XYZ file of C-alpha atoms in Angstrom:
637
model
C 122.983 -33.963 159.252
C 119.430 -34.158 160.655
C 117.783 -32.236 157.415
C 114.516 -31.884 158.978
C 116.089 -29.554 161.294
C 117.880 -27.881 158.522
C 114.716 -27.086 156.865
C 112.859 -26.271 160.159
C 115.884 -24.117 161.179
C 115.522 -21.839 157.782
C 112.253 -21.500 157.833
C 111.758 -20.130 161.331
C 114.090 -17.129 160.047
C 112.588 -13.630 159.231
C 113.498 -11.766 156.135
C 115.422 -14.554 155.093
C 118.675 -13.355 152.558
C 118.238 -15.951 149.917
C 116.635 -19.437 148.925
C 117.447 -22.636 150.646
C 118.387 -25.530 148.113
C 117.899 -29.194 148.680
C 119.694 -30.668 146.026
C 120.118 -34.567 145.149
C 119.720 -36.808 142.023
C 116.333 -37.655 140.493
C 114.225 -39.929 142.238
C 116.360 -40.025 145.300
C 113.792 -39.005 147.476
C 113.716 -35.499 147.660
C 110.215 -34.618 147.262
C 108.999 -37.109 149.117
C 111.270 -35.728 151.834
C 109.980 -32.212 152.152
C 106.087 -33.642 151.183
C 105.394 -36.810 153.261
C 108.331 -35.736 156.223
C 108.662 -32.373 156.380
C 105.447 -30.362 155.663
C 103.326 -33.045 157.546
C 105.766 -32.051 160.609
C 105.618 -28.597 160.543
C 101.755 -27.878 158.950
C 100.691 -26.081 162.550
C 103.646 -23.753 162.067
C 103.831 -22.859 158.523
C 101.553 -22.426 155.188
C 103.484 -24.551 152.700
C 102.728 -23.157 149.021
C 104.358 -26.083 146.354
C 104.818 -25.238 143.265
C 106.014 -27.661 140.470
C 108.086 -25.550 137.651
C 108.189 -29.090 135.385
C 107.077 -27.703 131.488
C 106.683 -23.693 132.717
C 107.605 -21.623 130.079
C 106.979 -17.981 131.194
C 107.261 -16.457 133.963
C 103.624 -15.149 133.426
C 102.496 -18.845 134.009
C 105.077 -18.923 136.992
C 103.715 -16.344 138.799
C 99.885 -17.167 138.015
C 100.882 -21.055 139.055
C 102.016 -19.519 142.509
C 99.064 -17.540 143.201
C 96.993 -20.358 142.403
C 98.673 -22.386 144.723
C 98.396 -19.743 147.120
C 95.002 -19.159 146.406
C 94.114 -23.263 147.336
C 96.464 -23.168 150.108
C 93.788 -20.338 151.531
C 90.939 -22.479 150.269
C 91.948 -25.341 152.363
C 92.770 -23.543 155.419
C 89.735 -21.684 155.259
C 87.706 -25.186 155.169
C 89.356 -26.137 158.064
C 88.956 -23.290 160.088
C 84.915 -23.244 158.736
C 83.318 -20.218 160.007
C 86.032 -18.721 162.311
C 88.302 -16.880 159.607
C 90.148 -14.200 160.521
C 90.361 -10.624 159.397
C 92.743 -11.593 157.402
C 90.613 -13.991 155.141
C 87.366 -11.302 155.892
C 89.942 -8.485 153.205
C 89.859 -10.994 150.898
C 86.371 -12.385 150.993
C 85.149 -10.626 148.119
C 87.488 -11.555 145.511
C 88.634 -14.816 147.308
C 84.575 -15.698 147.120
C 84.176 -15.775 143.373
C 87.321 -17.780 142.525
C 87.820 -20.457 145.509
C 84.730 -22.495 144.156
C 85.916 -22.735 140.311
C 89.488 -23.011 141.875
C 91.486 -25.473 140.578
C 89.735 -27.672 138.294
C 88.410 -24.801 136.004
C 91.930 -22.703 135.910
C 92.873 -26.150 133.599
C 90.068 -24.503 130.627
C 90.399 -22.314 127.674
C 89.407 -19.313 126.199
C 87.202 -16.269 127.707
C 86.823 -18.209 130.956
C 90.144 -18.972 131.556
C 91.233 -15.528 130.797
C 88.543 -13.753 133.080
C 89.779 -16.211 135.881
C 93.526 -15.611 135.268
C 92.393 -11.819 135.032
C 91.190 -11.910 138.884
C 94.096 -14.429 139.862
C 96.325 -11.746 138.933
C 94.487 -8.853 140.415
C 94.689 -10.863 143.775
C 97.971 -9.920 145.810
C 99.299 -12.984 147.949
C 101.055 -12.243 150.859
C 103.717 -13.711 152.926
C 101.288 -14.580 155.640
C 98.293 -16.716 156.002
C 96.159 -16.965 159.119
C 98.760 -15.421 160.881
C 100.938 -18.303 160.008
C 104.281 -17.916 158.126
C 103.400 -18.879 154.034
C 106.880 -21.103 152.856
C 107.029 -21.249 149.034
C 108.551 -24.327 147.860
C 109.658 -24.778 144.572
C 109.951 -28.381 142.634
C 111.617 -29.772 139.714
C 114.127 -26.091 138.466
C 115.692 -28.238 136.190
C 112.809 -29.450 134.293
C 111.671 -25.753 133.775
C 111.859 -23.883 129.906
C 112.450 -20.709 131.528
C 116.033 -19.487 131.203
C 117.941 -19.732 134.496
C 118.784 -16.252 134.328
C 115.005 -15.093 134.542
C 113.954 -17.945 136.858
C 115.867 -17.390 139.512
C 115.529 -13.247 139.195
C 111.938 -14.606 139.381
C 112.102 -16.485 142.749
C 115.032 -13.867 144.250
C 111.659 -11.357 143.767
C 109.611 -13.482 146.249
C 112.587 -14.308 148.733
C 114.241 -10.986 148.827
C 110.975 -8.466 147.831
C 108.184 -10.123 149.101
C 110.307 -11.781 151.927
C 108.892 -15.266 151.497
C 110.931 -17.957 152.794
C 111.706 -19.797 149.795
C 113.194 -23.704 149.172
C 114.146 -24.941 145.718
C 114.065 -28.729 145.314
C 116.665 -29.659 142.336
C 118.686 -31.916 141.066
C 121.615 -29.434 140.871
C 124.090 -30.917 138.424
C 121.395 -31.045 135.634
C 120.357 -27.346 135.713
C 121.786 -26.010 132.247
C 124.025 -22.860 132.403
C 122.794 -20.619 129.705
C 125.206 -19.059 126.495
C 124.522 -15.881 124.575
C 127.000 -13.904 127.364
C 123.981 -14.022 129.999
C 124.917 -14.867 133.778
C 125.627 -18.391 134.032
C 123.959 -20.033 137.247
C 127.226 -20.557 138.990
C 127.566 -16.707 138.918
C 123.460 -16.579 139.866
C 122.828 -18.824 142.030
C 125.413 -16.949 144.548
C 123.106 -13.948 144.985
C 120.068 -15.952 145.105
C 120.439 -18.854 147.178
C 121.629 -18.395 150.671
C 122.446 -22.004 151.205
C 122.689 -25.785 149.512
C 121.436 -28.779 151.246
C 123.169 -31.978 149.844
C 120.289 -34.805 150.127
C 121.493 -38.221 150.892
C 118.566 -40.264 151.910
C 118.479 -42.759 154.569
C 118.895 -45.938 152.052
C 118.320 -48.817 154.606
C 114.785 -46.197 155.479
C 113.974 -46.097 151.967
C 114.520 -49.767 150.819
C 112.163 -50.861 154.444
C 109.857 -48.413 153.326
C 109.443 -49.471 149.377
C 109.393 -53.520 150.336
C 106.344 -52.116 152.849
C 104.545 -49.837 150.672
C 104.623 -50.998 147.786
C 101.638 -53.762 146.824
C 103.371 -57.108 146.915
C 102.491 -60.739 148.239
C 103.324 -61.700 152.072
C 106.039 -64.347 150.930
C 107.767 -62.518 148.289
C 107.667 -59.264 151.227
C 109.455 -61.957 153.276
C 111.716 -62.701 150.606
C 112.645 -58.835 149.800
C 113.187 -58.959 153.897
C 116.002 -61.835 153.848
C 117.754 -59.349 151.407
C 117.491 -56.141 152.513
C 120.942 -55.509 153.419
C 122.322 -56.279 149.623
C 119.370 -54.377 148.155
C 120.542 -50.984 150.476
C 123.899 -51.888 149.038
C 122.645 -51.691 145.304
C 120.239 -48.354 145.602
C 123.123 -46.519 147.939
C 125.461 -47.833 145.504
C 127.884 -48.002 148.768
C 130.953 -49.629 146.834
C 134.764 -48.702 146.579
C 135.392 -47.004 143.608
C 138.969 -46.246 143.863
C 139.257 -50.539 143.979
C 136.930 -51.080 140.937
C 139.470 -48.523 139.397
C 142.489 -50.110 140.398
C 141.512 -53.885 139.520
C 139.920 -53.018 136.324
C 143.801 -51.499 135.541
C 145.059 -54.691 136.630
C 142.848 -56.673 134.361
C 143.831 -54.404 131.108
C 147.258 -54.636 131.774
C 147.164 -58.595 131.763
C 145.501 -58.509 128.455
C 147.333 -55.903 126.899
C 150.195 -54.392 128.478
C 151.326 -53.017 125.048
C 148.569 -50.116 125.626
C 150.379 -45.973 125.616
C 149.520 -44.085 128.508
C 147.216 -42.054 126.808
C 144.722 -44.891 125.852
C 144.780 -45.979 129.636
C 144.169 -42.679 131.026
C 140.877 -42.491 127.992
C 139.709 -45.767 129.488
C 140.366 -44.952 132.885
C 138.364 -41.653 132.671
C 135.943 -43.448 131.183
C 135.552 -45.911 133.776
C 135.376 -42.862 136.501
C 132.491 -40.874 133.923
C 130.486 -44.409 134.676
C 130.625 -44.755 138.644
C 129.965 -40.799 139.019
C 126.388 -41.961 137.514
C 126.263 -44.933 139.436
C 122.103 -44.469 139.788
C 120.254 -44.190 143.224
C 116.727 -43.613 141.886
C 114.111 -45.163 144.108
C 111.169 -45.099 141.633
C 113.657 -47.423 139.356
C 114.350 -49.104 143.123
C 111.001 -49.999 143.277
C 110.529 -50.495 140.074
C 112.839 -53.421 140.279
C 111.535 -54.963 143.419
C 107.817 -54.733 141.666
C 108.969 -56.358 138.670
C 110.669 -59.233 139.978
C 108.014 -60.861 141.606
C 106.800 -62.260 138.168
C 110.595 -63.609 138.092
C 110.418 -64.716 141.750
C 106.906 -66.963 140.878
C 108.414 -68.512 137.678
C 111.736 -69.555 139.380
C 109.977 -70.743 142.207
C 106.991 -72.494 139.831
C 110.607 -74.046 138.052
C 112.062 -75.186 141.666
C 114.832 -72.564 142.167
C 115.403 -72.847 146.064
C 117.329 -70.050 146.341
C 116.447 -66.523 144.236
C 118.427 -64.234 145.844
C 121.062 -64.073 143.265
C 118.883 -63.564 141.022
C 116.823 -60.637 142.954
C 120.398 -58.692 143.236
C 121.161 -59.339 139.243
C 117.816 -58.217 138.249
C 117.548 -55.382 140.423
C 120.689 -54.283 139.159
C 120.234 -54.415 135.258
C 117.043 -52.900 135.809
C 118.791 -50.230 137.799
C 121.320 -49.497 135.208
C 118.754 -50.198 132.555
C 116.641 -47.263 133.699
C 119.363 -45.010 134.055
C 120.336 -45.326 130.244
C 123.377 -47.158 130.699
C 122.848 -50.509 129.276
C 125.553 -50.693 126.487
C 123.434 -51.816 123.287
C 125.186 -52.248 120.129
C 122.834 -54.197 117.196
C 124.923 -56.118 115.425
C 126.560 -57.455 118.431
C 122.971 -58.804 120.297
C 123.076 -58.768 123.797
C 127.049 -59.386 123.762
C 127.554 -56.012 125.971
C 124.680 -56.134 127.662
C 126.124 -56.816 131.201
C 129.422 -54.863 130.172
C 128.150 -51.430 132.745
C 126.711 -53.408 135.049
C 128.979 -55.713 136.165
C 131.476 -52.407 136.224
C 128.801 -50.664 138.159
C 127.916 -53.614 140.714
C 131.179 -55.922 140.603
C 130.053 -57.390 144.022
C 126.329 -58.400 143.146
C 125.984 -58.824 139.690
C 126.191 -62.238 138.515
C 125.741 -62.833 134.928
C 125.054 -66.572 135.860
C 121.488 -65.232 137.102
C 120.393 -63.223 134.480
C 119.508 -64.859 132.038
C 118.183 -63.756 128.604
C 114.857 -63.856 128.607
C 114.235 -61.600 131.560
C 116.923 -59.348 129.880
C 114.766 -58.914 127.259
C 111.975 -58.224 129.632
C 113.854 -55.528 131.407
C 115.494 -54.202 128.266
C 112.498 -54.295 125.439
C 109.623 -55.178 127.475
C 109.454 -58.630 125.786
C 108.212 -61.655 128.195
C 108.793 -64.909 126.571
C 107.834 -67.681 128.624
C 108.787 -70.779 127.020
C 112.315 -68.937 126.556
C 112.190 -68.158 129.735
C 111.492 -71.797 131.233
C 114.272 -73.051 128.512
C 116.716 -70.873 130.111
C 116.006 -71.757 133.559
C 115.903 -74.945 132.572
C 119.628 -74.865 131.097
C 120.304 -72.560 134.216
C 119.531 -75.758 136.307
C 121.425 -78.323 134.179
C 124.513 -76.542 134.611
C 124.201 -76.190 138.164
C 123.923 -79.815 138.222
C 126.644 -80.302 136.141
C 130.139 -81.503 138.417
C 132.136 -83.542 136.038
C 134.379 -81.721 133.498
C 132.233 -83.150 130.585
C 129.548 -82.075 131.821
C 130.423 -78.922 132.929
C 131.649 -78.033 129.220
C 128.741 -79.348 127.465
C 126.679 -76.905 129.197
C 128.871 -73.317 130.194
C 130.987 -71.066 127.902
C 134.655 -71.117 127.939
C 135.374 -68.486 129.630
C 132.784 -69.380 132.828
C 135.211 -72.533 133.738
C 138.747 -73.182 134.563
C 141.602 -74.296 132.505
C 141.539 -77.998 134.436
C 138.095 -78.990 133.635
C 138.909 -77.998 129.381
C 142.336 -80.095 129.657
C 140.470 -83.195 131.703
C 136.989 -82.839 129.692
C 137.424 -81.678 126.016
C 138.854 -84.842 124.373
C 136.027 -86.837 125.915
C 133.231 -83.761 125.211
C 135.051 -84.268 120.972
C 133.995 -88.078 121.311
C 130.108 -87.254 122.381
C 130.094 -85.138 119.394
C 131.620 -87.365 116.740
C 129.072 -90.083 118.405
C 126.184 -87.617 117.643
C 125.843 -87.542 121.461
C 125.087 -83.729 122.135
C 121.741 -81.941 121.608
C 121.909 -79.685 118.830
C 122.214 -76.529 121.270
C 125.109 -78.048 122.955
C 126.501 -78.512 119.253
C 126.100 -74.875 118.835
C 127.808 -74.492 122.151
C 130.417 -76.375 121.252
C 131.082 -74.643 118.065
C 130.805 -70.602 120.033
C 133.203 -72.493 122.242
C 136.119 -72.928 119.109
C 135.757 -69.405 118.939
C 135.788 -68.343 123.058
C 139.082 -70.465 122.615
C 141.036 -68.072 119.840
C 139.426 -65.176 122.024
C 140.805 -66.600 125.242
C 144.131 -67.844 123.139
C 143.451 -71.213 124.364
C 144.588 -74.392 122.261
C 142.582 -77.108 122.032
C 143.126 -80.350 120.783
C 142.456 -81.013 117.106
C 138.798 -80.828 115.653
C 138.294 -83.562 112.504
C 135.164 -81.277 111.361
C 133.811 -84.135 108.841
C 133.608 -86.205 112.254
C 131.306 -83.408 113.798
C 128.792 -82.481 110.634
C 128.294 -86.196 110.618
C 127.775 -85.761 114.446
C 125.172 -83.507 113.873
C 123.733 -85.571 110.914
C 123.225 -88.049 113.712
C 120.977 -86.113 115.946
C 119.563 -84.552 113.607
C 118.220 -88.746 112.479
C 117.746 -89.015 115.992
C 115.474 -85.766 116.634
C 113.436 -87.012 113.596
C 113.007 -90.980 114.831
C 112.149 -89.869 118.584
C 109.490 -88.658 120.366
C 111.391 -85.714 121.322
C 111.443 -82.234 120.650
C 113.353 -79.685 119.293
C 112.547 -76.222 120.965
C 111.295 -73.639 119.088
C 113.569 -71.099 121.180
C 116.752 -72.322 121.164
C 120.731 -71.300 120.371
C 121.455 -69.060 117.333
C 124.902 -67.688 115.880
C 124.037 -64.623 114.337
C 124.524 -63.803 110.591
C 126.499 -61.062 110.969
C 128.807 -62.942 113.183
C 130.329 -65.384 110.456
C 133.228 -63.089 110.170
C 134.055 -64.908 113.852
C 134.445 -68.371 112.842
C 136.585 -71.006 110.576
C 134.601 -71.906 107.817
C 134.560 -75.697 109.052
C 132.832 -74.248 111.857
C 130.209 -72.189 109.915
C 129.497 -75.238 107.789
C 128.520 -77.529 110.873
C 126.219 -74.529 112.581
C 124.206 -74.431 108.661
C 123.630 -77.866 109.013
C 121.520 -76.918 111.988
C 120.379 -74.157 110.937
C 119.160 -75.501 107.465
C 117.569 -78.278 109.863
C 115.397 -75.741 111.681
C 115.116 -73.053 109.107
C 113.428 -74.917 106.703
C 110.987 -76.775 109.293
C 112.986 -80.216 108.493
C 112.105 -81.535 111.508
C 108.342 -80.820 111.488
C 108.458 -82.418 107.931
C 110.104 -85.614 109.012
C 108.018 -85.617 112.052
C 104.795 -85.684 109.853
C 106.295 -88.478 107.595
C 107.235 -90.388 110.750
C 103.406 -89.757 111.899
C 101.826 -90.626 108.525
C 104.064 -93.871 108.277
C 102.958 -94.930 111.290
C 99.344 -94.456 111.994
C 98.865 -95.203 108.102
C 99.802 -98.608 109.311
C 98.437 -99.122 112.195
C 94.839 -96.861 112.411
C 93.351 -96.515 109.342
C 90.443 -94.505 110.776
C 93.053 -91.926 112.788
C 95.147 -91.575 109.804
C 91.840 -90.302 108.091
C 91.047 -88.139 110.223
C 94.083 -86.942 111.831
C 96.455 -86.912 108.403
C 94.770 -84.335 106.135
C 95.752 -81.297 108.138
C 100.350 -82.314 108.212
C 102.540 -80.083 106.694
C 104.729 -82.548 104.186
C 107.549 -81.737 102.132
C 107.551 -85.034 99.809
C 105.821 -88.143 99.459
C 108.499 -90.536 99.969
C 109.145 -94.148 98.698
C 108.298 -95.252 102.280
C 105.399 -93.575 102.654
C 104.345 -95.000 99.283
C 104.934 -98.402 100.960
C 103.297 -97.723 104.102
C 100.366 -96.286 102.087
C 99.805 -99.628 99.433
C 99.986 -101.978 102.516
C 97.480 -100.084 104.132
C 95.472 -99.958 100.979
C 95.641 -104.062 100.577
C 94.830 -104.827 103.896
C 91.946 -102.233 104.163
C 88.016 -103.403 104.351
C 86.063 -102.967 101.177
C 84.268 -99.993 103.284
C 87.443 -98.365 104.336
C 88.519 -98.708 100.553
C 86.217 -96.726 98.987
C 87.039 -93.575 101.210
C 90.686 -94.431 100.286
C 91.558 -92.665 97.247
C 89.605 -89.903 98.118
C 91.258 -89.538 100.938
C 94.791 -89.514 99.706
C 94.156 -87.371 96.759
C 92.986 -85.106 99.072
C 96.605 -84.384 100.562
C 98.706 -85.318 97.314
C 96.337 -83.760 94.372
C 97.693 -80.499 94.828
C 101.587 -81.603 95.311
C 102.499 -79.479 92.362
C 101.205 -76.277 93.385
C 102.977 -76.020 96.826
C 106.289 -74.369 96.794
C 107.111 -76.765 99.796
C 106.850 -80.298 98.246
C 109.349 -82.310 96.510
C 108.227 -82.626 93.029
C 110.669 -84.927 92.039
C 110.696 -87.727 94.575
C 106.964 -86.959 95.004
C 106.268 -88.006 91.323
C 108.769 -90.870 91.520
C 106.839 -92.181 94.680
C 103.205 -91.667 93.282
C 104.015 -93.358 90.043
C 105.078 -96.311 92.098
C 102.238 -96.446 93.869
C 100.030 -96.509 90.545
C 102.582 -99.336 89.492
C 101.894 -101.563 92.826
C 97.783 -100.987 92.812
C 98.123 -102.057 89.106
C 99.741 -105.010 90.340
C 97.442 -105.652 92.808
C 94.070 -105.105 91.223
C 95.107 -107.788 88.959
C 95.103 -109.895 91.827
C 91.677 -109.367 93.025
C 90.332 -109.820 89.406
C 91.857 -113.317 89.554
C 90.215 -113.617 93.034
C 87.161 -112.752 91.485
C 87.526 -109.800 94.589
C 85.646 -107.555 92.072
C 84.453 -105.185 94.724
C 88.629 -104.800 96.051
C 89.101 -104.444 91.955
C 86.908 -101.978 91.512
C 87.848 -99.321 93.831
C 91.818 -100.360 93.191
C 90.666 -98.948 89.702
C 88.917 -95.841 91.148
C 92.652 -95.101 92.716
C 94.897 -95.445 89.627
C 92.427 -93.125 87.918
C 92.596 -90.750 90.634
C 96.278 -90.958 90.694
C 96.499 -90.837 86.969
C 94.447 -87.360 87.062
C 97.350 -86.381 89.490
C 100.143 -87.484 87.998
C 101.999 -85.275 85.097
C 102.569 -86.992 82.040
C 106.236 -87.732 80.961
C 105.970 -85.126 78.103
C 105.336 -82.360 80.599
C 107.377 -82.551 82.633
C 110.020 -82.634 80.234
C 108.657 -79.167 79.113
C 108.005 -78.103 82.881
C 112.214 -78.721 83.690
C 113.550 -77.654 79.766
C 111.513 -74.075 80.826
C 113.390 -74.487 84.192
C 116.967 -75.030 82.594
């Protein structure tokens, strides 16, 4: 159906019957249709009058809204034609002289203006001609109106069938409400009113061309969009086989369950149809998409992704199906369901491998996280790297691999984790994993548990000794999803999460750090100590700290205790420091400068003995005595 020629075709009739309908989902293209195609052909012929009935709520303000559209629709042919107006315009010079000036910037004020202007606007007659040309009304958006159907279209039957103005109504027809109260429904309306329905299905492969041009996007990502045009018509026209997606999705029930009753199958397979009958085909969420990814395209590429295009088609369709309000979001669940719609919606191009999280998130709650984001991606590349069965499971889910690579990899993936071999996300993989397994009904060889929390003990040492880091965005098992595991698998994930919960690692870090450039920069460790977060001041650091002392320069000395006391003198008034091993440690310390300012006073290093003394004072202003803190723990007990 060539609909230009539909439209052309009704509006060259006279005295037409009824109203022409173009109806077709939101944001399929409608009004762009009939105001960048249509009117732009046919502008010599006809006087096109469009009025938008989004938020009217009279039809007072529906009939003053027309005439003021009529009213500029005369203004701007009159510029055009300058002085050469006909006799048509000449009748209406007098009133049509006062208004088209304030016309339609001041019809948008209040009060005794606005009324005196609306007064004359509604003296005015309009007429269904216009400088000899034919005036078509065309009315937008009749399902976003707060006018009762009923009155509305009594409303525009008036103009068609009284005033015999060609009329078309642009609607999305299966959201106009039918009203209650034992008034005319529209079904039972719309039959006297409009003379004909035009079903708009937009050119897709047109419209995708169209939004990779128009809309304001780099040369190589344009290029990009190009290579995958054909996929990206397939998404917006939504041009899959339902009756299939049907038929296997029965399949895949019946293989899990084939104890269902035939009621519960026809529920879910009604359900299933409800969903693909709103598969969406909105181009503003289209190009919405397209628009957005480009900040996904530049951080894939920036992370050496040679081939987006998966990606493109996964985003595009979340954020399809996102937009539509069909993302399946349940809270205590995360983003578990997430992709549940959308891979039921798009079971050829959605790939859950290429969405990951983070731009989820993005799409979902607007949240851009880029070093989640790069972590992901990061992962994302690791697996695709990954080609032998133990490495294949210590970086996917169970249910993303086959049954072959868990019977030729797990033992071996067991021994990596007794060893304290896997990174503490992979640990948390592992232990989701135990539970994919029940889920999947999967038996896996047995799990010695002690052999794993020691595992993690292991890496946990080995995080703390090295140089490297553990992400702040990382793996999590939710709270609320303890229920889901064996308690020897909830005790191996707290370990972890005790480790990062209570900043263990930034606190051994900083011990590590103090230990070290304690013993070899005194200088650094003066300036660059003061400002660590420390949980304890351990025995070692106590011995890293009185070496440092002994073999310090007289000069360097007398900053010393300073110094020190600066960090420890307030060790009992932070809820984060070790009291117990702290005190234990500093008393030590007083013991071994005892000990070695008796040294220097045999020496005759009086100088060394002197500021040795100015320490153990410092440290005994610092230090509780016994007595109270044998109050401080009987008020504790």
């Amino acid at each position: 159906m060539n609909l230009i020629e539909e439209l052309k075709n009704y509006c060259d009739i006279d005295n037409p019957v009824g109203a022409l309908m173009l109806s077709g989902e939101w944001g399929c293209g409608k009004t762009y249709l009939i105001k960048n195609k249509f009117i732009p052909s046919e502008k010599d012929t006809y006087a096109f009058v469009n009025v938008s009935l989004f938020g009217i709520d009279s039809l007072d303000k529906l009939r003053a809204e027309v005439k003021k559209k009529w009213l500029e629709k005369v203004s701007e042919i009159d510029k055009q034609n300058g002085t050469n107006v006909s006799k048509f315009a000449d009748s209406y010079k007098k009133i049509f002289g006062i208004i088209k000036d304030i016309l339609p910037e001041d019809l948008q004020k209040t009060g005794n203006a606005f009324s005196s202007i609306m007064d004359l606007v509604n003296f005015m007659p309009i007429s269904n001609r216009m400088f000899e040309k034919k005036v078509v009304l065309v009315f937008d958006d009749l399902e976003r109106t707060n006018i009762p159907c009923t009155d509305l279209l009594g409303c525009i039957n008036d103009y068609c069938e009284n005033q015999n103005f060609n009329t078309i109504i642009v609607a999305n027809e299966e959201k106009i409400k039918d009203s209650s109260n034992n008034e005319l429904s529209y079904r039972e309306i719309k039959e006297k009113i409009v003379q004909r329905i035009i079903p708009f299905v937009p050119d897709y492969e047109e419209v995708v061309s169209n939004c990779i041009e128009s809309v304001s996007l780099s040369m190589e990502y344009k290029g990009f969009l190009r290579k995958n045009k054909e996929l990206l018509v397939k998404i917006l026209s939504g041009d899959f086989n339902d009756n299939e997606i049907i038929e296997q999705y029965k399949i895949e029930q019946y293989k899990l369950d084939d104890n269902k009753n035939t009621e519960e199958d026809q529920k879910e397979e009604e359900n299933l149809r409800k969903l693909l009958a709103q598969r969406p085909h909105n181009i503003r969420s289209f190009k919405c998409a397209i628009q957005d990814f480009e900040r996904v395209y530049n951080k894939l590429i920036e992370m050496n992704i040679q081939d987006c295009s998966n990606w493109l088609l996964s985003f595009t369709c979340l954020t399809m199906t996102n937009k539509a309000g069909l993302i399946l979001e349940i809270p205590r669940y995360g983003d578990c369901f997430w992709y549940l719609n959308v891979e039921k919606l798009y079971p050829e191009v959605f790939d859950t491998n290429f969405i990951v999280s983070g731009f989820s998130k993005w799409i979902i709650h607007g949240e851009w996280n880029d070093d989640a984001i790069s972590k992901e991606v990061q992962l994302f590349l690791k697996k695709e790297k990954a080609t032998t069965p133990l490495e294949i499971l210590r970086t996917h889910k169970i249910p993303e691999v086959n049954d072959e690579i868990i019977d030729n990899g797990f033992k071996e993936l067991l021994e990596e984790a007794y060893k304290g071999n896997l990174s503490l996300d992979e640990y948390i993989l592992f232990i989701s994993n135990c539970h994919y397994s029940r889920s999947c009904g999967l038996n896996l060889p047995k799990i010695d548990w002690e052999k794993v929390r020691e595992g993690i003990r292991q890496q946990i040492k080995y995080l703390v000794r090295s140089d490297e880091k553990d992400n702040h965005f990382h793996r999590v098992i939710e709270d609320n999803s303890k229920k889901y595991f064996t308690e020897d698998e909830w005790s191996a994930y707290q370990i972890i999460k005790e480790f990062r919960d209570n900043d263990v690692w930034v606190y051994e870090k900083n011990q590590r750090f103090y230990i070290d450039l304690i013993s070899s920069d005194l200088i650094r460790a003066f300036r660059d100590l003061s400002n660590k977060r420390y949980n304890k001041f351990s025995l070692e650091m106590e011995s890293a700290t009185i070496n440092a002392f002994k073999n310090a320069t007289n000069a360097n000395k007398n900053h010393f205790s300073g110094w020190f006391v600066g960090i420890w003198g307030q060790y009992s008034n932070s809820s984060e420091i070790d009291e117990q091993v702290t005190m234990m440690s500093l008393k030590k310390l007083r013991d071994d400068l005892n000990f070695i300012m008796q040294e220097y006073k045999e020496k005759n290093m009086n100088i060394a003995a002197m500021h040795t003394q100015n320490f153990i004072k410092k440290l005994d202003a610092i230090i509780k005595p016994e007595n109270e803190d044998l109050q401080t723990r009987q008020v504790i007990q």
